[in-house]
Amino acid sequence: MKKSEYQAQVDSLLSAIKKHVSGSGIDLGVEHHNSLLVVLHWIDYLKKSELTGCCDEILDGIRATAVEASGCIALGLIRPAIFALRAQIDATVAWLYFKDHPKEWDFLIRTGDGFKSRSEIIEFLTKFVDKFGSRFSILSAHKLRKVDQPYRLLSAHIHGQSTLVIPTFQKLEAMVYAEKQCKEAVSLQAEVSEYVSDIFLAYFASKWPSLPDEILKPVKSRVPSEKHAKLFS
């Protein structure tokens, strides 16, 4: 491809982005921000109350993936937004594990080896963190999200192992998705936000007196009151 031909594609991409931003982009960005507020409240709480001095930067990484997803959705770039949404979940479980495993974290940083998958960490938390499994079961039984495991849905998009999710771009401008698909990504952020919050709450529910109302109110409104004692014990 000649430079002039590629330049024409880049120009078309920029034009498509500008059209999207001037249309629904800003409103989509605001909607996205509102859909992840509970995650931001968790990060603020954890940075004030639960830092261990090990891998604290992962919490900043969760906030960064939120910024990344917001920017991508505002620009209409849904494929990279999907990666950022899944990274929120990966970073959440990684912090819960490595915050109490400084030797493993140091080894990971030094060697680039020793990564833990989401499923490995969830299995670890269920086995070794008292009541994590029972709390998460209660929260999952009274979820508002449409899917139990947003991570699986996001992974399906990323791995592209179905004709429903395989990208079909032929030109750069096709990377900018229609408003309807962008709204679906915002809805998916809401699903991820609830899932991330449920993971954190399953871990920290016994500390409910110190948790912000912005975290507790949505949970108490969807979980029947007769289950609150078991959830927050």
Short mmCIF file of C-alpha atoms in Angstrom, two decimals:
data_model
loop_
_atom_site.label_atom_id
_atom_site.label_comp_id
_atom_site.label_asym_id
_atom_site.label_seq_id
_atom_site.Cartn_x
_atom_site.Cartn_y
_atom_site.Cartn_z
CA MET A 1 0.00 0.00 0.00
CA LYS A 2 1.28 3.43 -0.91
CA LYS A 3 1.70 6.06 1.78
CA SER A 4 -0.90 8.23 0.06
CA GLU A 5 -3.40 5.37 0.10
CA TYR A 6 -2.85 4.74 3.80
CA GLN A 7 -3.06 8.46 4.50
CA ALA A 8 -6.48 8.48 2.84
CA GLN A 9 -7.63 5.71 5.16
CA VAL A 10 -6.30 7.51 8.22
CA ASP A 11 -8.10 10.67 7.12
CA SER A 12 -11.33 8.72 6.75
CA LEU A 13 -10.84 7.20 10.20
CA LEU A 14 -10.32 10.63 11.76
CA SER A 15 -13.39 11.92 9.97
CA ALA A 16 -15.48 9.01 11.28
CA ILE A 17 -14.21 9.63 14.83
CA LYS A 18 -14.97 13.34 14.64
CA LYS A 19 -18.48 12.61 13.35
CA HIS A 20 -19.08 10.15 16.19
CA VAL A 21 -17.76 12.51 18.87
CA SER A 22 -19.76 15.47 17.61
CA GLY A 23 -22.85 13.28 17.52
CA SER A 24 -23.29 10.96 20.49
CA GLY A 25 -19.71 10.56 21.69
CA ILE A 26 -19.82 12.95 24.64
CA ASP A 27 -23.16 11.66 25.91
CA LEU A 28 -21.86 8.09 25.62
CA GLY A 29 -18.79 9.01 27.63
CA VAL A 30 -20.95 10.49 30.39
CA GLU A 31 -23.22 7.43 30.39
CA HIS A 32 -20.18 5.20 30.63
CA HIS A 33 -18.78 7.15 33.56
CA ASN A 34 -22.10 6.86 35.39
CA SER A 35 -22.18 3.11 34.77
CA LEU A 36 -18.88 2.54 36.60
CA LEU A 37 -19.33 4.81 39.62
CA VAL A 38 -19.48 1.89 42.04
CA VAL A 39 -16.05 0.74 40.82
CA LEU A 40 -14.63 4.21 41.39
CA HIS A 41 -16.14 4.28 44.90
CA TRP A 42 -14.49 0.94 45.64
CA ILE A 43 -11.10 2.19 44.47
CA ASP A 44 -11.38 5.31 46.64
CA TYR A 45 -12.33 3.22 49.67
CA LEU A 46 -9.64 0.59 49.15
CA LYS A 47 -6.88 3.17 48.67
CA LYS A 48 -7.86 4.84 51.94
CA SER A 49 -8.45 1.74 54.04
CA GLU A 50 -7.06 -1.50 52.61
CA LEU A 51 -3.61 -0.89 51.13
CA THR A 52 -0.97 -3.42 52.19
CA GLY A 53 2.04 -1.81 50.56
CA CYS A 54 2.16 -4.60 48.00
CA CYS A 55 0.92 -4.08 44.42
CA ASP A 56 -1.00 -0.94 45.43
CA GLU A 57 -0.51 0.30 41.88
CA ILE A 58 -2.96 -2.29 40.59
CA LEU A 59 -5.79 -0.21 42.03
CA ASP A 60 -4.58 2.73 39.97
CA GLY A 61 -4.56 0.32 37.05
CA ILE A 62 -8.26 -0.43 37.54
CA ARG A 63 -9.02 3.29 37.41
CA ALA A 64 -6.84 3.57 34.30
CA THR A 65 -8.79 0.84 32.52
CA ALA A 66 -11.97 2.74 33.34
CA VAL A 67 -10.51 5.86 31.73
CA GLU A 68 -9.39 3.79 28.75
CA ALA A 69 -12.83 2.26 28.25
CA SER A 70 -14.50 5.66 28.56
CA GLY A 71 -12.23 7.26 25.98
CA CYS A 72 -12.63 4.40 23.53
CA ILE A 73 -16.42 4.41 23.79
CA ALA A 74 -16.54 8.18 23.37
CA LEU A 75 -14.50 7.76 20.17
CA GLY A 76 -16.59 4.83 18.97
CA LEU A 77 -13.69 2.36 19.25
CA ILE A 78 -15.51 -0.56 20.81
CA ARG A 79 -12.99 -3.34 20.20
CA PRO A 80 -10.29 -1.78 22.43
CA ALA A 81 -13.01 -0.81 24.93
CA ILE A 82 -13.84 -4.51 25.30
CA PHE A 83 -10.22 -5.24 26.20
CA ALA A 84 -10.32 -2.46 28.82
CA LEU A 85 -13.54 -3.82 30.33
CA ARG A 86 -12.05 -7.27 30.77
CA ALA A 87 -8.89 -5.75 32.23
CA GLN A 88 -10.99 -4.24 35.03
CA ILE A 89 -11.93 -7.76 36.14
CA ASP A 90 -8.40 -9.13 35.73
CA ALA A 91 -6.93 -6.28 37.77
CA THR A 92 -9.57 -6.64 40.49
CA VAL A 93 -8.84 -10.29 41.22
CA ALA A 94 -5.10 -9.78 40.78
CA TRP A 95 -5.05 -7.13 43.50
CA LEU A 96 -7.08 -9.28 45.89
CA TYR A 97 -4.54 -12.07 45.51
CA PHE A 98 -1.21 -10.29 45.27
CA LYS A 99 -1.87 -7.68 47.98
CA ASP A 100 -1.20 -10.43 50.53
CA HIS A 101 1.47 -12.28 48.56
CA PRO A 102 4.51 -9.98 48.39
CA LYS A 103 6.96 -12.76 47.54
CA GLU A 104 4.86 -13.92 44.61
CA TRP A 105 4.41 -10.30 43.48
CA ASP A 106 8.14 -9.63 43.68
CA PHE A 107 8.82 -12.79 41.68
CA LEU A 108 6.31 -11.71 39.05
CA ILE A 109 7.87 -8.26 38.75
CA ARG A 110 11.41 -9.63 38.60
CA THR A 111 10.84 -12.48 36.16
CA GLY A 112 7.62 -11.75 34.30
CA ASP A 113 6.44 -15.20 35.39
CA GLY A 114 3.87 -16.28 37.94
CA PHE A 115 0.73 -14.68 36.56
CA LYS A 116 -2.55 -15.97 38.00
CA SER A 117 -5.67 -16.37 35.88
CA ARG A 118 -9.02 -15.03 37.01
CA SER A 119 -10.35 -18.55 37.56
CA GLU A 120 -7.29 -19.54 39.63
CA ILE A 121 -7.70 -16.54 41.90
CA ILE A 122 -11.47 -16.97 42.31
CA GLU A 123 -10.83 -20.60 43.26
CA PHE A 124 -8.17 -19.46 45.75
CA LEU A 125 -10.48 -16.84 47.31
CA THR A 126 -13.35 -19.31 47.57
CA LYS A 127 -11.10 -21.82 49.34
CA PHE A 128 -9.11 -19.59 51.66
CA VAL A 129 -11.18 -16.44 52.33
CA ASP A 130 -13.86 -17.12 54.92
CA LYS A 131 -17.40 -16.80 53.51
CA PHE A 132 -16.22 -15.48 50.14
CA GLY A 133 -18.02 -18.25 48.26
CA SER A 134 -21.28 -18.04 50.22
CA ARG A 135 -21.40 -14.25 49.93
CA PHE A 136 -20.71 -14.30 46.22
CA SER A 137 -23.45 -16.91 45.78
CA ILE A 138 -25.96 -14.64 47.52
CA LEU A 139 -24.95 -11.67 45.40
CA SER A 140 -25.08 -13.71 42.19
CA ALA A 141 -28.52 -15.07 43.06
CA HIS A 142 -29.82 -11.49 43.26
CA LYS A 143 -27.85 -9.90 40.45
CA LEU A 144 -29.20 -7.18 38.18
CA ARG A 145 -26.77 -8.02 35.40
CA LYS A 146 -28.02 -10.25 32.60
CA VAL A 147 -25.08 -12.67 32.62
CA ASP A 148 -23.45 -14.50 35.52
CA GLN A 149 -19.94 -14.15 34.13
CA PRO A 150 -19.31 -10.96 32.13
CA TYR A 151 -15.70 -12.13 31.85
CA ARG A 152 -16.71 -15.03 29.62
CA LEU A 153 -18.69 -12.76 27.34
CA LEU A 154 -15.80 -10.30 27.06
CA SER A 155 -13.37 -13.15 26.41
CA ALA A 156 -15.59 -14.44 23.61
CA HIS A 157 -15.29 -11.05 21.90
CA ILE A 158 -11.54 -10.90 22.43
CA HIS A 159 -10.78 -14.44 21.27
CA GLY A 160 -13.06 -14.11 18.24
CA GLN A 161 -14.01 -17.76 18.07
CA SER A 162 -17.49 -17.14 16.67
CA THR A 163 -18.85 -15.47 13.56
CA LEU A 164 -20.90 -13.30 15.91
CA VAL A 165 -17.81 -11.63 17.36
CA ILE A 166 -15.12 -11.91 14.68
CA PRO A 167 -14.28 -8.40 13.42
CA THR A 168 -14.90 -7.76 9.73
CA PHE A 169 -12.99 -4.51 9.23
CA GLN A 170 -11.81 -3.85 5.69
CA LYS A 171 -10.86 -0.21 6.18
CA LEU A 172 -9.74 1.83 9.16
CA GLU A 173 -12.94 3.88 9.36
CA ALA A 174 -14.90 0.68 10.07
CA MET A 175 -13.26 0.63 13.52
CA VAL A 176 -15.76 3.31 14.57
CA TYR A 177 -18.93 1.56 15.67
CA ALA A 178 -22.51 2.77 15.39
CA GLU A 179 -24.18 4.48 18.36
CA LYS A 180 -26.34 1.42 19.10
CA GLN A 181 -23.28 -0.79 19.56
CA CYS A 182 -21.61 1.86 21.70
CA LYS A 183 -24.65 1.91 23.98
CA GLU A 184 -24.37 -1.87 24.26
CA ALA A 185 -20.78 -1.39 25.43
CA VAL A 186 -21.99 1.07 28.08
CA SER A 187 -24.52 -1.51 29.24
CA LEU A 188 -21.74 -4.08 29.37
CA GLN A 189 -19.73 -1.74 31.59
CA ALA A 190 -22.67 -1.71 34.00
CA GLU A 191 -22.57 -5.52 34.04
CA VAL A 192 -18.81 -5.48 34.69
CA SER A 193 -19.21 -2.86 37.41
CA GLU A 194 -21.72 -4.96 39.32
CA TYR A 195 -19.56 -8.07 38.90
CA VAL A 196 -16.43 -6.28 40.14
CA SER A 197 -18.35 -4.79 43.07
CA ASP A 198 -19.71 -8.22 43.99
CA ILE A 199 -16.19 -9.67 44.04
CA PHE A 200 -14.95 -6.89 46.30
CA LEU A 201 -18.00 -7.17 48.55
CA ALA A 202 -17.70 -10.94 48.86
CA TYR A 203 -14.19 -10.28 50.19
CA PHE A 204 -14.85 -7.20 52.38
CA ALA A 205 -18.51 -7.57 53.43
CA SER A 206 -17.61 -8.12 57.09
CA LYS A 207 -16.31 -4.54 57.11
CA TRP A 208 -19.66 -3.17 56.00
CA PRO A 209 -19.82 -0.46 58.73
CA SER A 210 -16.91 1.31 57.05
CA LEU A 211 -18.08 0.86 53.46
CA PRO A 212 -19.50 3.92 51.68
CA ASP A 213 -23.26 4.18 51.23
CA GLU A 214 -22.69 4.43 47.48
CA ILE A 215 -21.49 0.82 47.60
CA LEU A 216 -23.95 -0.57 50.14
CA LYS A 217 -27.23 0.98 48.99
CA PRO A 218 -27.40 -0.70 45.56
CA VAL A 219 -26.61 -4.07 47.15
CA LYS A 220 -29.13 -3.75 49.96
CA SER A 221 -31.81 -2.75 47.47
CA ARG A 222 -31.40 -5.90 45.35
CA VAL A 223 -30.59 -8.48 48.04
CA PRO A 224 -33.60 -9.41 50.24
CA SER A 225 -33.29 -8.02 53.76
CA GLU A 226 -33.54 -11.48 55.31
CA LYS A 227 -30.21 -12.34 53.68
CA HIS A 228 -28.36 -9.23 54.84
CA ALA A 229 -27.18 -10.81 58.09
CA LYS A 230 -25.55 -13.71 56.27
CA LEU A 231 -24.11 -11.47 53.56
CA PHE A 232 -22.56 -8.93 55.92
CA SER A 233 -21.41 -11.29 58.68
#
